[in-house]
mmCIF file of N, CA and C in Angstrom:
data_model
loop_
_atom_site.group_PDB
_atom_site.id
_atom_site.type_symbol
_atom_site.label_atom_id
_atom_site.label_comp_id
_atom_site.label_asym_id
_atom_site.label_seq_id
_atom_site.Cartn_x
_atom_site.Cartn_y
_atom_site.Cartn_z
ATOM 1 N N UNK A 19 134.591 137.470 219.263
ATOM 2 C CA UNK A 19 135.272 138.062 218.113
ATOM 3 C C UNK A 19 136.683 138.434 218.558
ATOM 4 N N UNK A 20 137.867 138.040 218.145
ATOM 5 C CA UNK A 20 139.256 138.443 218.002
ATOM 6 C C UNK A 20 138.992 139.589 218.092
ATOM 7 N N UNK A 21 140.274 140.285 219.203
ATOM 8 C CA UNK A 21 140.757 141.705 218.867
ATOM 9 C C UNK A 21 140.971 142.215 217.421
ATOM 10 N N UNK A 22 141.759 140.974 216.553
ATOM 11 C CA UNK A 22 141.942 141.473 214.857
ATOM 12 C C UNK A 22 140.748 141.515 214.290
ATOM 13 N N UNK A 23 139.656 141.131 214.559
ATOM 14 C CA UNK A 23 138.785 141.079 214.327
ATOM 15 C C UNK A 23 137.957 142.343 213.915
ATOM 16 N N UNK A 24 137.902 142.612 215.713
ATOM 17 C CA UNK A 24 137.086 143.942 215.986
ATOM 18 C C UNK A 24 137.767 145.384 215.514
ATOM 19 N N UNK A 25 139.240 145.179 215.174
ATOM 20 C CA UNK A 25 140.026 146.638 214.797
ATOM 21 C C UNK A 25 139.420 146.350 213.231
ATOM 22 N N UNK A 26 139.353 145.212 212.580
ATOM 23 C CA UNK A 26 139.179 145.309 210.853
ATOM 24 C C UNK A 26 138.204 145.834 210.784
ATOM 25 N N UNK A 27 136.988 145.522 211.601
ATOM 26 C CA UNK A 27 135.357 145.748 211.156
ATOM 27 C C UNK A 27 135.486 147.356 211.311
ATOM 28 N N UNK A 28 135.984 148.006 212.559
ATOM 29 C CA UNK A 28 135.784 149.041 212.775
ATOM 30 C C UNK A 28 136.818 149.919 211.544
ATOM 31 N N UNK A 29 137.705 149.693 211.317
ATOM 32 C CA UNK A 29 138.396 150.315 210.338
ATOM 33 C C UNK A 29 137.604 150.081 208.639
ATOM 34 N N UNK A 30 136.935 149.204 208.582
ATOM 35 C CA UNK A 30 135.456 149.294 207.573
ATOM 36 C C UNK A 30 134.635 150.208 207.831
ATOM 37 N N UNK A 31 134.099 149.973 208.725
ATOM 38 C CA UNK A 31 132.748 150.856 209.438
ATOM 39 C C UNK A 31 133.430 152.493 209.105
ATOM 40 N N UNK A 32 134.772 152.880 209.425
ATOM 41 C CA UNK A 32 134.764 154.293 209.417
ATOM 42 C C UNK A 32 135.252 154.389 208.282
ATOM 43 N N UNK A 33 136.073 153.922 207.076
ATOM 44 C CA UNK A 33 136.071 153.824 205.830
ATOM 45 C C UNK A 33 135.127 154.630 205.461
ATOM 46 N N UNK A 34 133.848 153.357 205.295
ATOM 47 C CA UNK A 34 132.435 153.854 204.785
ATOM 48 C C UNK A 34 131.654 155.320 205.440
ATOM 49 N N UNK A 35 132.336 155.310 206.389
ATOM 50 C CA UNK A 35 131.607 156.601 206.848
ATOM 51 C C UNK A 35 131.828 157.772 206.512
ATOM 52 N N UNK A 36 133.423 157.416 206.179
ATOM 53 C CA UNK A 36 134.252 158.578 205.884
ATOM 54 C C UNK A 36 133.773 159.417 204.855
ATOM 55 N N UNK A 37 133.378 157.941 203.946
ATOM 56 C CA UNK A 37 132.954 157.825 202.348
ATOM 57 C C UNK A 37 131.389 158.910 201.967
ATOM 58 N N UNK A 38 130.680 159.062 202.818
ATOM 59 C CA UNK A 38 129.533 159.740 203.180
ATOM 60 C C UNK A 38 129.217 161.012 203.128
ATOM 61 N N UNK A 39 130.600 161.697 203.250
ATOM 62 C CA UNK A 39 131.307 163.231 203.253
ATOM 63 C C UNK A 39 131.085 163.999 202.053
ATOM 64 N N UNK A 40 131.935 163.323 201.211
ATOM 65 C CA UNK A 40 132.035 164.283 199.832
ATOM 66 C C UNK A 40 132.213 162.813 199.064
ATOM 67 N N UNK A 41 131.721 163.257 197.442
ATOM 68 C CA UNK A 41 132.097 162.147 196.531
ATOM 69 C C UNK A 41 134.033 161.823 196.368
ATOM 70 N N UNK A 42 133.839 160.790 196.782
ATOM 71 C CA UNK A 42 135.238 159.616 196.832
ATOM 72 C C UNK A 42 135.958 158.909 195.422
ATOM 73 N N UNK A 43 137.686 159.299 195.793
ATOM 74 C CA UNK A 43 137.827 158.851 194.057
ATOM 75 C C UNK A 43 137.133 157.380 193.717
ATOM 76 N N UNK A 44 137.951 157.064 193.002
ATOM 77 C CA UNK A 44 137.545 155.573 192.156
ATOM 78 C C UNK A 44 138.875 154.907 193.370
ATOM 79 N N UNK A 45 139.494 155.508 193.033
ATOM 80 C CA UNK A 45 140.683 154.299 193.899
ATOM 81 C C UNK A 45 140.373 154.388 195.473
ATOM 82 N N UNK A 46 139.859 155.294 195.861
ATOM 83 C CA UNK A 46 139.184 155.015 197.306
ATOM 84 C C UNK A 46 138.133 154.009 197.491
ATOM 85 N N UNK A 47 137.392 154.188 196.252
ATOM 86 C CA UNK A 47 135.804 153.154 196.909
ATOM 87 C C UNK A 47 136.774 152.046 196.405
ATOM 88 N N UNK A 48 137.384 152.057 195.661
ATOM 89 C CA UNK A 48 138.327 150.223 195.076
ATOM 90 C C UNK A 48 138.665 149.879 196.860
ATOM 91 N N UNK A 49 139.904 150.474 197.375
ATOM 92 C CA UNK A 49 140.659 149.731 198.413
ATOM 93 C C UNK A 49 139.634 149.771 199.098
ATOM 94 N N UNK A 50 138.376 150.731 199.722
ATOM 95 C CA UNK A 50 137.391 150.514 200.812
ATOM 96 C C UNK A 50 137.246 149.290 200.381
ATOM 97 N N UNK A 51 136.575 148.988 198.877
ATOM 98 C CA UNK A 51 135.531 147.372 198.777
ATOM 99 C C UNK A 51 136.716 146.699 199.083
ATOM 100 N N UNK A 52 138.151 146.698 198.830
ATOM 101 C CA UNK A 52 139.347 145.764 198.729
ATOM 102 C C UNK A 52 139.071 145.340 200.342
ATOM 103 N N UNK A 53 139.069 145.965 201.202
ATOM 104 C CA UNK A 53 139.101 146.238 202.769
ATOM 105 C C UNK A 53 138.118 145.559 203.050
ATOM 106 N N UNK A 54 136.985 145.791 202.907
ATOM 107 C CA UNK A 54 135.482 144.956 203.043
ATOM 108 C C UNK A 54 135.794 143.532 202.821
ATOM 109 N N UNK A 55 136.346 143.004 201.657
ATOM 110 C CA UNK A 55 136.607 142.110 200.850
ATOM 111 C C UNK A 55 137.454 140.952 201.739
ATOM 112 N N UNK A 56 138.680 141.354 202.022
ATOM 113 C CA UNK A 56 139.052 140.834 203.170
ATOM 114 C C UNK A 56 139.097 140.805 204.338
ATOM 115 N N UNK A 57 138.075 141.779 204.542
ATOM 116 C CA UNK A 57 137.200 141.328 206.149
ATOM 117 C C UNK A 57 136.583 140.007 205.703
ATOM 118 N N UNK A 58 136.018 140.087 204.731
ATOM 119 C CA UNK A 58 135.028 139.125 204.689
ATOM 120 C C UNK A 58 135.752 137.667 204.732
ATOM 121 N N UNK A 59 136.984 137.657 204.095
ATOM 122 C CA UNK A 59 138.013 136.738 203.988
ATOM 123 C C UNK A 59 138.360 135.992 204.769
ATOM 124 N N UNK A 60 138.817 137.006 206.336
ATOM 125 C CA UNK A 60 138.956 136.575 207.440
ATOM 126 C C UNK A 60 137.991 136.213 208.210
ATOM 127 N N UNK A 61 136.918 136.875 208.218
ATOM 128 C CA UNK A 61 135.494 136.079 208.811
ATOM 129 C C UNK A 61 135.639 134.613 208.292
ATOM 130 N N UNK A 62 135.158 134.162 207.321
ATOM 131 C CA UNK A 62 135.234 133.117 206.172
ATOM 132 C C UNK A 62 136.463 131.826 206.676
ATOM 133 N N UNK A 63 137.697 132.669 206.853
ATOM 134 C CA UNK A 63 138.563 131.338 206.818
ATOM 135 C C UNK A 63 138.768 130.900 208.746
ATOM 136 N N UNK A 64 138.011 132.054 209.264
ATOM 137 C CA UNK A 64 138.228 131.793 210.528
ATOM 138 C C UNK A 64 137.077 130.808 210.827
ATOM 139 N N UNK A 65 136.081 131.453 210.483
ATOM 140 C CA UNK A 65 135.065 130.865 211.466
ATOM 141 C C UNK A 65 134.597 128.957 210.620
ATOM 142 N N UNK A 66 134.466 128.927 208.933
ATOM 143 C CA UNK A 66 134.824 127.833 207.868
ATOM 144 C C UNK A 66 136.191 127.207 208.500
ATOM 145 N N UNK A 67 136.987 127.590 208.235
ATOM 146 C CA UNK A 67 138.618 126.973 208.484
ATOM 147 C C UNK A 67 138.991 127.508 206.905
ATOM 148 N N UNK A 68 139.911 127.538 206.789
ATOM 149 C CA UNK A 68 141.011 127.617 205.636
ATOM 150 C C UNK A 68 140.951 126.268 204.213
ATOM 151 N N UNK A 69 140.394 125.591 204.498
ATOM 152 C CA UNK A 69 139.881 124.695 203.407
ATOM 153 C C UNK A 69 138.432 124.737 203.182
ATOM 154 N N UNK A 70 137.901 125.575 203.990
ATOM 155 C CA UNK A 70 136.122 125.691 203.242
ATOM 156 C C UNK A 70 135.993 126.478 202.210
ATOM 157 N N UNK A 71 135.300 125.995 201.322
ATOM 158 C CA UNK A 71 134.667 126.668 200.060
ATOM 159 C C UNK A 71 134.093 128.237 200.431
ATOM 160 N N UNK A 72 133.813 128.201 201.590
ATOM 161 C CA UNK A 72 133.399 130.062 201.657
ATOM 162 C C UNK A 72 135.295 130.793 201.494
ATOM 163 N N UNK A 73 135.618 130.007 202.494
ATOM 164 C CA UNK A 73 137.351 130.659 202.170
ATOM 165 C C UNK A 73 138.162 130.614 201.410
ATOM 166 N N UNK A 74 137.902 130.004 200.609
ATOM 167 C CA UNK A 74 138.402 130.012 198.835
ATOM 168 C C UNK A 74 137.391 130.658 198.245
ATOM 169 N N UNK A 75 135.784 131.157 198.201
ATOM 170 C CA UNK A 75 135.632 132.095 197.302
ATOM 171 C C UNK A 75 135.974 133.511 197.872
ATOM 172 N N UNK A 76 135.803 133.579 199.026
ATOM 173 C CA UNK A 76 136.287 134.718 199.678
ATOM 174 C C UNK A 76 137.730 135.396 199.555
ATOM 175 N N UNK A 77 138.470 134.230 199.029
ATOM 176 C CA UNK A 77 139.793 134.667 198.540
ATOM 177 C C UNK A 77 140.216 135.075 197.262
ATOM 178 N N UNK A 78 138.985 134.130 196.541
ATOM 179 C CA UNK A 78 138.887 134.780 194.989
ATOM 180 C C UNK A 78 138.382 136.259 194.761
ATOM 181 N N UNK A 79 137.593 136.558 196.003
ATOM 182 C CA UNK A 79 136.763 137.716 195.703
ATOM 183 C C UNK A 79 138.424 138.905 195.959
ATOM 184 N N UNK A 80 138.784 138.885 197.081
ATOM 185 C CA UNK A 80 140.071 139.514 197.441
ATOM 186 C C UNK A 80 140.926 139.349 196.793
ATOM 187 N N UNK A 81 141.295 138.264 195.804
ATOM 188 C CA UNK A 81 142.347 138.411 194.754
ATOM 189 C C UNK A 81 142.006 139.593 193.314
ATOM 190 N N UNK A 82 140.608 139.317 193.001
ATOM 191 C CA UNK A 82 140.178 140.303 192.365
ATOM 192 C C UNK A 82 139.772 141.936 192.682
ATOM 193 N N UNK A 83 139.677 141.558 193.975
ATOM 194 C CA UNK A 83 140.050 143.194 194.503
ATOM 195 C C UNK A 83 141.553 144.132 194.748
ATOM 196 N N UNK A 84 142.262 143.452 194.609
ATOM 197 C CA UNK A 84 143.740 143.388 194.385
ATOM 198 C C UNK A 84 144.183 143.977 193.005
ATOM 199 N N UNK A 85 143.589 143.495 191.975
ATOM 200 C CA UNK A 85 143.681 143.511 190.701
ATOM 201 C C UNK A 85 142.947 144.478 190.359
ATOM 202 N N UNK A 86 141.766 144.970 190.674
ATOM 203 C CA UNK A 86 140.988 146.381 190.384
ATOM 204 C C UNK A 86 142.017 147.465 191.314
ATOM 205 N N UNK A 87 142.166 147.042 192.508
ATOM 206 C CA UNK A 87 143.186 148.080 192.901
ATOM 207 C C UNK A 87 144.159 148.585 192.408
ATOM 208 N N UNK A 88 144.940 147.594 191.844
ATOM 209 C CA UNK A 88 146.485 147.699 190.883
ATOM 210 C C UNK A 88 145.820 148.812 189.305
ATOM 211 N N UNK A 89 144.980 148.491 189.274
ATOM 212 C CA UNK A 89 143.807 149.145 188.052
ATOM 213 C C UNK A 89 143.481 150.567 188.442
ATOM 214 N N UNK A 90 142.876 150.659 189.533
ATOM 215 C CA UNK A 90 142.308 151.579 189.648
ATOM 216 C C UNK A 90 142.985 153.034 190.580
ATOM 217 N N UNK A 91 144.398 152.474 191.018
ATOM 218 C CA UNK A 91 145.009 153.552 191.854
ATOM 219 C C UNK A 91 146.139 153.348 191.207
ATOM 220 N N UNK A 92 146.855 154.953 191.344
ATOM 221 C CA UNK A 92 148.053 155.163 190.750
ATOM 222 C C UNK A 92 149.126 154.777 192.014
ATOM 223 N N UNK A 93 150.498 154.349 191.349
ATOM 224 C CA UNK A 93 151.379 153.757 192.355
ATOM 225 C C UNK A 93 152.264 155.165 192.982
ATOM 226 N N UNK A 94 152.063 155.972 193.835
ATOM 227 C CA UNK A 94 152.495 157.257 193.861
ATOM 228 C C UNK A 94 154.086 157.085 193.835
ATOM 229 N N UNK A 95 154.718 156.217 194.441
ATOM 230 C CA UNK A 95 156.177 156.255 194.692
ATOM 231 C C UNK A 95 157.119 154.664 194.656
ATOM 232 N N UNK A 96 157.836 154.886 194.791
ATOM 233 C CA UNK A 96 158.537 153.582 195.066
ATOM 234 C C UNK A 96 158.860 152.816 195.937
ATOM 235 N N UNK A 97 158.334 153.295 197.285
ATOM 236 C CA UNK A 97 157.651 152.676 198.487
ATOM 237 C C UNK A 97 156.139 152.118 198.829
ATOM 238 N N UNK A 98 155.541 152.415 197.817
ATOM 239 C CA UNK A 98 154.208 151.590 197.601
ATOM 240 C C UNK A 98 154.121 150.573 196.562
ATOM 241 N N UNK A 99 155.482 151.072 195.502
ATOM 242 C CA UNK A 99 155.380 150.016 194.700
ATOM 243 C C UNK A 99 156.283 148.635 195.445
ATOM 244 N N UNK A 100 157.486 148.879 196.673
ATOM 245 C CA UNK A 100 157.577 147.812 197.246
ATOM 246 C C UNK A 100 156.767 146.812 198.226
ATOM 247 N N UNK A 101 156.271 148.170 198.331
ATOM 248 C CA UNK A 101 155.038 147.371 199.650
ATOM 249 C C UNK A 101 154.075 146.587 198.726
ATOM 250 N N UNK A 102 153.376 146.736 197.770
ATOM 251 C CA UNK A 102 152.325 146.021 197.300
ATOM 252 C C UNK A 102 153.130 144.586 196.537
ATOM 253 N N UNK A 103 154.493 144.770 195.988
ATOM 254 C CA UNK A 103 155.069 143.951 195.723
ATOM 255 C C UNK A 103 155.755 142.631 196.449
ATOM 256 N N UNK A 104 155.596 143.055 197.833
ATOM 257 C CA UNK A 104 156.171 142.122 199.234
ATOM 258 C C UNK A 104 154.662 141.576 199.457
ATOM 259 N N UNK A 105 153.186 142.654 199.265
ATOM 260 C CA UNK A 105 152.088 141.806 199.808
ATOM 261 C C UNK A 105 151.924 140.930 198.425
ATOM 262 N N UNK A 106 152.024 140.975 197.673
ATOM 263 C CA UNK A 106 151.924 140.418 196.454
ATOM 264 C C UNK A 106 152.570 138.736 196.319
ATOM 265 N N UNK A 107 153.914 139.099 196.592
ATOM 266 C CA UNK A 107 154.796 137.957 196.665
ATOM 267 C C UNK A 107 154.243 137.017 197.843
ATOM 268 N N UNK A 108 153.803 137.228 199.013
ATOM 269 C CA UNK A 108 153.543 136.227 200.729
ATOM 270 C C UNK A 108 152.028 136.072 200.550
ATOM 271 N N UNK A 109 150.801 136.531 199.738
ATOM 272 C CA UNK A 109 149.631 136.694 199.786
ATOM 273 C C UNK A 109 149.261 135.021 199.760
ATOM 274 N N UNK A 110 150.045 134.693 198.445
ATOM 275 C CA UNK A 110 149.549 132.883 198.382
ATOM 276 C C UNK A 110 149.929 131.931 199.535
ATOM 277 N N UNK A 111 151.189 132.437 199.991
ATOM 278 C CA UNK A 111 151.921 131.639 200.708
ATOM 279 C C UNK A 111 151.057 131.560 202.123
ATOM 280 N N UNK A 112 150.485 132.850 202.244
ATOM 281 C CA UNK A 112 149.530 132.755 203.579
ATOM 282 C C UNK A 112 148.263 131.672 203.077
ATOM 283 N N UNK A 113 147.813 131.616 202.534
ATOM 284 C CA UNK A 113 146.917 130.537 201.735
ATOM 285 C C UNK A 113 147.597 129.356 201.555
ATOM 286 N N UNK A 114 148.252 129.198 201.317
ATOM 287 C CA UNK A 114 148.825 127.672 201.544
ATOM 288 C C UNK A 114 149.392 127.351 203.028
ATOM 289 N N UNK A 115 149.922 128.079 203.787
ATOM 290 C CA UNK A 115 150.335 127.772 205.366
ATOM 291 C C UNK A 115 148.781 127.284 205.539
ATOM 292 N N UNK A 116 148.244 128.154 205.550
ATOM 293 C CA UNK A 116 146.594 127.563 206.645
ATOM 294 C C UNK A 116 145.623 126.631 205.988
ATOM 295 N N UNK A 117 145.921 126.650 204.384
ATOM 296 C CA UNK A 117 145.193 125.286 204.157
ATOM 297 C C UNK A 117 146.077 124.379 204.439
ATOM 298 N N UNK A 118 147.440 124.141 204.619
ATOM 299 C CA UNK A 118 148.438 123.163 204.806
ATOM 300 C C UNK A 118 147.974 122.528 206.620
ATOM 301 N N UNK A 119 147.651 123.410 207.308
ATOM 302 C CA UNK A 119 147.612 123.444 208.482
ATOM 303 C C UNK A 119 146.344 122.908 209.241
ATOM 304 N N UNK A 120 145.182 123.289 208.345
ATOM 305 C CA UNK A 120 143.623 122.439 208.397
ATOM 306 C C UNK A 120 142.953 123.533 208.935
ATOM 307 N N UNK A 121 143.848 124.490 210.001
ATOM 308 C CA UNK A 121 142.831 125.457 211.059
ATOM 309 C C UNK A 121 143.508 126.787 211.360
ATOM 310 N N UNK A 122 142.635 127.698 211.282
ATOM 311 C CA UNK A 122 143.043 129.032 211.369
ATOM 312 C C UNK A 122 143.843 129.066 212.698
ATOM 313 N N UNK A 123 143.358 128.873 213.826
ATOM 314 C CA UNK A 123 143.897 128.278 214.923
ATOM 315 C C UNK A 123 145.161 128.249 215.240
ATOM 316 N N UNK A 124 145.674 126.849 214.332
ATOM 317 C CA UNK A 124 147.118 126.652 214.119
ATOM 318 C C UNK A 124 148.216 127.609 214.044
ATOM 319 N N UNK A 125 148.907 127.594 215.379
ATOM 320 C CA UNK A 125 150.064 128.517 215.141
ATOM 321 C C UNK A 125 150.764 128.609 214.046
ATOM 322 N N UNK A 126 151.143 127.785 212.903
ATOM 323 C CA UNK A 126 151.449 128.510 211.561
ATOM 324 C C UNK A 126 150.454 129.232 211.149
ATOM 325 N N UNK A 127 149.621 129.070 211.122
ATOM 326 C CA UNK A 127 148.113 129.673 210.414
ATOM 327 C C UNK A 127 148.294 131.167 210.871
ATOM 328 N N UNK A 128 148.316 130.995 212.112
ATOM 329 C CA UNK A 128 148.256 132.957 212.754
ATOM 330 C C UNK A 128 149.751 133.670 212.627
ATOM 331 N N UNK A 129 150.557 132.772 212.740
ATOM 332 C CA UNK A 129 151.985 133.681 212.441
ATOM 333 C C UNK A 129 151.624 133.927 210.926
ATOM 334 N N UNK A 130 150.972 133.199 209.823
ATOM 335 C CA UNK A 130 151.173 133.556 208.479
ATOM 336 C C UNK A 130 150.007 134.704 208.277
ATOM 337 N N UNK A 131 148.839 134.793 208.848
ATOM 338 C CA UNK A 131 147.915 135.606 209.022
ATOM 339 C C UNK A 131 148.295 136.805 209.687
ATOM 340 N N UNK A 132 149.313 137.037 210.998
ATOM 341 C CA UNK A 132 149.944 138.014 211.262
ATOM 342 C C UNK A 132 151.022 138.771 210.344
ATOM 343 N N UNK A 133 151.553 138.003 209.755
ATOM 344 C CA UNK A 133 152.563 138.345 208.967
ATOM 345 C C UNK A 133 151.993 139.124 208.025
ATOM 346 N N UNK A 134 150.404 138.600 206.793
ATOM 347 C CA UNK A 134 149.914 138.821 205.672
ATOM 348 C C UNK A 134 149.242 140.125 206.131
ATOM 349 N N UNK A 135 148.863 140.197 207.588
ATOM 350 C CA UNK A 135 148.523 141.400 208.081
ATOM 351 C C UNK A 135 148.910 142.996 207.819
ATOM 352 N N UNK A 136 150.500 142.483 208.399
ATOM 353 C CA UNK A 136 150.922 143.189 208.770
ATOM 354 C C UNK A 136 151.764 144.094 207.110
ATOM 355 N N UNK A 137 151.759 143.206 206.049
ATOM 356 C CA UNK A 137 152.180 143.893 205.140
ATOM 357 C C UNK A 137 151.022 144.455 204.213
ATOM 358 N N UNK A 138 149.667 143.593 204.679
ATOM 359 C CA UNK A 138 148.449 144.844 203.868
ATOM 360 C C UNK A 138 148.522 146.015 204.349
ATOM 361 N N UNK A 139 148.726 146.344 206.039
ATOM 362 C CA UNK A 139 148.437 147.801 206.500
ATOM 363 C C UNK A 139 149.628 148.452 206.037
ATOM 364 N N UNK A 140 150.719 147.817 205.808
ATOM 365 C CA UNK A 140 152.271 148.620 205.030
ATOM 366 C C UNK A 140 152.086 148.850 203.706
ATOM 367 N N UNK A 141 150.839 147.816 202.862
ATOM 368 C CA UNK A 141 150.507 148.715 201.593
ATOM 369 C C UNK A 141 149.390 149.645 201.987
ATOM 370 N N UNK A 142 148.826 149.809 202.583
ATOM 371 C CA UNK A 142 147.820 150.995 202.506
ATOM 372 C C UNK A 142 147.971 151.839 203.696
ATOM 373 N N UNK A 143 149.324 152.021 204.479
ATOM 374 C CA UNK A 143 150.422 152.834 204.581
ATOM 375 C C UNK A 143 151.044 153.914 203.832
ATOM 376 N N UNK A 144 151.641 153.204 202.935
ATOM 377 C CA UNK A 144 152.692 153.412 202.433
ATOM 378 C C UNK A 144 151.808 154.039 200.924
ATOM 379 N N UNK A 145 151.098 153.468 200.479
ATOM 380 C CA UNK A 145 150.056 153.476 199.430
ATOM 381 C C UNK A 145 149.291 155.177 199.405
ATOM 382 N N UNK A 146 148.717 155.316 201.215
ATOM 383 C CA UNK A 146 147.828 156.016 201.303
ATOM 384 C C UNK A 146 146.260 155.673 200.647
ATOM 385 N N UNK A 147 145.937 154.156 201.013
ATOM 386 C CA UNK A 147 144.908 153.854 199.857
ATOM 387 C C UNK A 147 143.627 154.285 200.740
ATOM 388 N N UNK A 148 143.666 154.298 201.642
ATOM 389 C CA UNK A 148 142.392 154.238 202.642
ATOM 390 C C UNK A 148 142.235 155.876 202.954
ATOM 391 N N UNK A 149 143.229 156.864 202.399
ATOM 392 C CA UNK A 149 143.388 158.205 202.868
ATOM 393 C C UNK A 149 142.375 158.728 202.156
ATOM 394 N N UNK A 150 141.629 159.686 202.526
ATOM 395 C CA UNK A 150 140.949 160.792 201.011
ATOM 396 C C UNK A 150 141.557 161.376 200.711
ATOM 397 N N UNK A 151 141.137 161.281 198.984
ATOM 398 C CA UNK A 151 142.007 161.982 198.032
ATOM 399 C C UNK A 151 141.472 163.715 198.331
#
């Protein structure tokens, strides 16, 4: 298992644990499942490749968790509304580098996977989506 790997699962794992405490808003259990969602994503397009049918529904499932998120949490400021708007804009484009590419593998594949990374944790940063309310 990838180091990115093992930090996502565990940043799930304590999510849910967190979740265990006291009852959790609506926009918390949204980004937790959002979080779950694309764990599952990255399992999926890593271990499938980026053109398997698990990694396209797995991406459908995470596009629709995206969309309950935008639904279900308020945008507190105008630094979350850029951040979700930058992951918003590169989200497809990481989906097309690695199906373009055949294999997660592929150094485009992981620079675009590093990149798509690195601006989910700047929306739920910046967001506070993973914080308790």
């Amino acid at each position: 298992m990838s180091t990115r790997l093992a930090i996502l699962l565990a940043l799930c794992c304590c999510s849910f644990a967190s979740t265990l405490h006291a009852a959790p808003s609506v926009c918390f259990l949204t980004a937790t499942q959002l979080h779950h969602d694309r764990f599952e994503r990255v399992i999926a397009c890593e271990t499938d490749g980026p053109t398997s049918a698990s990694c396209g529904a797995a991406e459908d499932r995470e596009r629709v968790g995206w969309t309950s998120l935008r639904r279900n949490c308020p945008n507190p400021d105008g630094q979350c509304l850029a951040a979700l708007a930058d992951h918003a804009q590169y989200w497809p484009h990481r989906s097309m580098i690695c199906r373009a590419a055949g294999s997660a593998s592929d150094p485009a594949c992981v620079a675009a996977v590093e990149h798509d990374d690195d601006l989910y944790y700047d929306v739920m940063g910046a967001c506070g989506y993973l914080s308790r309310p």
